[in-house]
C-alpha cells in the first residue's frame, strides 16, 4: 500500500492567511499582548489611548498598535528645554513649595525620550 500526498503551496498559503484563520488568531494574540505591555509602560494616563488591530498589508496580515494621545510624539521623542509663556492670561499660576506663585514665564528643562512603544515590542517578543 502506498500513500501520496501533494501540497499545493499557493492554496496552503491562502488557507493559512484567511481572515479568522490560524495565522490571524496567533497574530492577534501576540499583538494584544504587546499592546498590553505598551499600556503598562506608557506614562500617566497615556496607556488608555493605546489600541491595536489586525490589517491586510502588502506582505499579508500585520498587527498594528497605535497611541492616539495628543502628546505622544513629545513623550516618544522627548523635548528640548523651552520657555513656557501664558496664552490667555498675563501670568502663569502654579504651586511651588506649598505656596501659589505667579510668573510671566517659566523655563521648562525639557524631557528625555520615553519610547515605551519600542520597549513594549522588545519585551513582548
mmCIF file of C-alpha atoms in Angstrom:
data_model
loop_
_atom_site.group_PDB
_atom_site.id
_atom_site.type_symbol
_atom_site.label_atom_id
_atom_site.label_comp_id
_atom_site.label_asym_id
_atom_site.label_seq_id
_atom_site.Cartn_x
_atom_site.Cartn_y
_atom_site.Cartn_z
ATOM 1 C CA UNK A 1 0.000 0.000 0.000
ATOM 2 C CA UNK A 2 1.363 3.440 -0.895
ATOM 3 C CA UNK A 3 0.168 6.888 0.024
ATOM 4 C CA UNK A 4 0.915 10.005 -1.927
ATOM 5 C CA UNK A 5 0.380 13.482 -0.531
ATOM 6 C CA UNK A 6 0.691 16.580 -2.668
ATOM 7 C CA UNK A 7 0.762 20.053 -1.215
ATOM 8 C CA UNK A 8 -0.320 22.978 -3.301
ATOM 9 C CA UNK A 9 1.788 25.753 -1.762
ATOM 10 C CA UNK A 10 -0.434 28.547 -3.083
ATOM 11 C CA UNK A 11 -3.641 27.049 -1.694
ATOM 12 C CA UNK A 12 -1.954 26.248 1.614
ATOM 13 C CA UNK A 13 -0.683 29.814 1.955
ATOM 14 C CA UNK A 14 -4.114 31.263 1.137
ATOM 15 C CA UNK A 15 -5.730 28.898 3.641
ATOM 16 C CA UNK A 16 -3.377 29.949 6.436
ATOM 17 C CA UNK A 17 -3.828 33.658 5.752
ATOM 18 C CA UNK A 18 -7.624 33.609 5.684
ATOM 19 C CA UNK A 19 -9.395 36.078 7.935
ATOM 20 C CA UNK A 20 -10.151 34.292 11.199
ATOM 21 C CA UNK A 21 -7.625 31.577 10.361
ATOM 22 C CA UNK A 22 -4.808 30.165 12.443
ATOM 23 C CA UNK A 23 -2.293 32.839 11.472
ATOM 24 C CA UNK A 24 -4.634 35.736 12.196
ATOM 25 C CA UNK A 25 -5.620 34.351 15.607
ATOM 26 C CA UNK A 26 -1.986 33.874 16.626
ATOM 27 C CA UNK A 27 -1.048 37.333 15.306
ATOM 28 C CA UNK A 28 -3.988 38.856 17.215
ATOM 29 C CA UNK A 29 -2.853 37.185 20.464
ATOM 30 C CA UNK A 30 0.714 38.451 20.072
ATOM 31 C CA UNK A 31 -0.406 41.944 19.060
ATOM 32 C CA UNK A 32 -2.801 42.166 22.027
ATOM 33 C CA UNK A 33 -0.014 41.057 24.385
ATOM 34 C CA UNK A 34 2.412 43.711 23.086
ATOM 35 C CA UNK A 35 -0.350 46.368 23.252
ATOM 36 C CA UNK A 36 -0.967 45.393 26.894
ATOM 37 C CA UNK A 37 2.719 45.833 27.665
ATOM 38 C CA UNK A 38 2.665 49.235 25.915
ATOM 39 C CA UNK A 39 -0.327 50.265 28.069
ATOM 40 C CA UNK A 40 1.585 49.344 31.222
ATOM 41 C CA UNK A 41 4.808 51.045 30.076
ATOM 42 C CA UNK A 42 3.086 54.283 28.987
ATOM 43 C CA UNK A 43 3.408 57.225 31.397
ATOM 44 C CA UNK A 44 0.378 58.567 33.257
ATOM 45 C CA UNK A 45 -2.949 58.028 31.528
ATOM 46 C CA UNK A 46 -1.403 57.677 28.088
ATOM 47 C CA UNK A 47 -1.929 53.912 28.289
ATOM 48 C CA UNK A 48 -5.683 54.448 27.940
ATOM 49 C CA UNK A 49 -5.053 55.706 24.392
ATOM 50 C CA UNK A 50 -3.169 52.577 23.227
ATOM 51 C CA UNK A 51 -5.184 50.399 20.829
ATOM 52 C CA UNK A 52 -4.449 47.604 18.360
ATOM 53 C CA UNK A 53 -5.957 45.932 15.287
ATOM 54 C CA UNK A 54 -5.060 43.487 12.517
ATOM 55 C CA UNK A 55 -4.995 44.743 8.933
ATOM 56 C CA UNK A 56 -4.076 43.497 5.492
ATOM 57 C CA UNK A 57 -0.640 44.743 4.467
ATOM 58 C CA UNK A 58 1.469 44.393 1.322
ATOM 59 C CA UNK A 59 3.032 41.159 2.641
ATOM 60 C CA UNK A 60 -0.106 39.721 4.242
ATOM 61 C CA UNK A 61 -1.659 40.296 7.645
ATOM 62 C CA UNK A 62 0.038 42.624 10.119
ATOM 63 C CA UNK A 63 -0.679 43.692 13.674
ATOM 64 C CA UNK A 64 -0.839 47.452 14.234
ATOM 65 C CA UNK A 65 -0.539 49.146 17.647
ATOM 66 C CA UNK A 66 -1.424 52.838 17.882
ATOM 67 C CA UNK A 67 -1.459 55.517 20.565
ATOM 68 C CA UNK A 68 -3.810 58.446 19.851
ATOM 69 C CA UNK A 69 -2.836 60.650 22.804
ATOM 70 C CA UNK A 70 -2.205 64.258 21.664
ATOM 71 C CA UNK A 71 1.195 64.402 23.400
ATOM 72 C CA UNK A 72 2.546 61.013 22.327
ATOM 73 C CA UNK A 73 5.193 62.495 19.983
ATOM 74 C CA UNK A 74 6.580 64.631 22.816
ATOM 75 C CA UNK A 75 6.875 61.540 25.035
ATOM 76 C CA UNK A 76 8.408 59.280 22.378
ATOM 77 C CA UNK A 77 10.880 61.855 21.019
ATOM 78 C CA UNK A 78 11.437 63.972 24.148
ATOM 79 C CA UNK A 79 11.542 67.767 24.203
ATOM 80 C CA UNK A 80 14.311 70.327 24.282
ATOM 81 C CA UNK A 81 14.486 72.957 27.023
ATOM 82 C CA UNK A 82 11.997 75.718 26.257
ATOM 83 C CA UNK A 83 10.216 78.713 27.735
ATOM 84 C CA UNK A 84 6.528 78.462 28.649
ATOM 85 C CA UNK A 85 4.532 81.686 28.338
ATOM 86 C CA UNK A 86 0.864 82.319 29.216
ATOM 87 C CA UNK A 87 -1.545 82.244 26.276
ATOM 88 C CA UNK A 88 -4.718 83.892 27.520
ATOM 89 C CA UNK A 89 -3.700 85.396 30.869
ATOM 90 C CA UNK A 90 -0.985 87.846 31.873
ATOM 91 C CA UNK A 91 0.817 85.399 34.148
ATOM 92 C CA UNK A 92 1.262 81.704 34.826
ATOM 93 C CA UNK A 93 -0.110 80.404 38.116
ATOM 94 C CA UNK A 94 1.281 77.300 39.839
ATOM 95 C CA UNK A 95 2.185 75.954 43.261
ATOM 96 C CA UNK A 96 5.784 75.765 44.444
ATOM 97 C CA UNK A 97 6.706 74.746 47.965
ATOM 98 C CA UNK A 98 3.071 74.840 49.100
ATOM 99 C CA UNK A 99 2.582 78.468 48.010
ATOM 100 C CA UNK A 100 0.835 79.920 44.983
ATOM 101 C CA UNK A 101 3.313 81.595 42.644
ATOM 102 C CA UNK A 102 2.686 83.848 39.650
ATOM 103 C CA UNK A 103 5.257 84.238 36.867
ATOM 104 C CA UNK A 104 5.454 85.918 33.462
ATOM 105 C CA UNK A 105 7.170 82.804 32.068
ATOM 106 C CA UNK A 106 8.714 79.524 33.173
ATOM 107 C CA UNK A 107 11.821 77.708 31.937
ATOM 108 C CA UNK A 108 10.997 74.079 31.184
ATOM 109 C CA UNK A 109 14.096 71.848 31.406
ATOM 110 C CA UNK A 110 12.890 69.535 28.620
ATOM 111 C CA UNK A 111 12.172 65.821 28.856
ATOM 112 C CA UNK A 112 14.135 62.722 27.945
ATOM 113 C CA UNK A 113 12.663 60.451 25.256
ATOM 114 C CA UNK A 114 10.494 57.612 26.577
ATOM 115 C CA UNK A 115 9.939 55.207 23.678
ATOM 116 C CA UNK A 116 7.532 52.919 25.507
ATOM 117 C CA UNK A 117 6.173 51.514 22.206
ATOM 118 C CA UNK A 118 9.563 50.148 21.092
ATOM 119 C CA UNK A 119 10.251 48.899 24.612
ATOM 120 C CA UNK A 120 6.922 47.001 24.613
ATOM 121 C CA UNK A 121 7.834 45.413 21.278
ATOM 122 C CA UNK A 122 11.210 44.278 22.648
ATOM 123 C CA UNK A 123 9.672 42.872 25.842
ATOM 124 C CA UNK A 124 6.770 41.181 24.015
ATOM 125 C CA UNK A 125 8.874 39.116 21.640
#
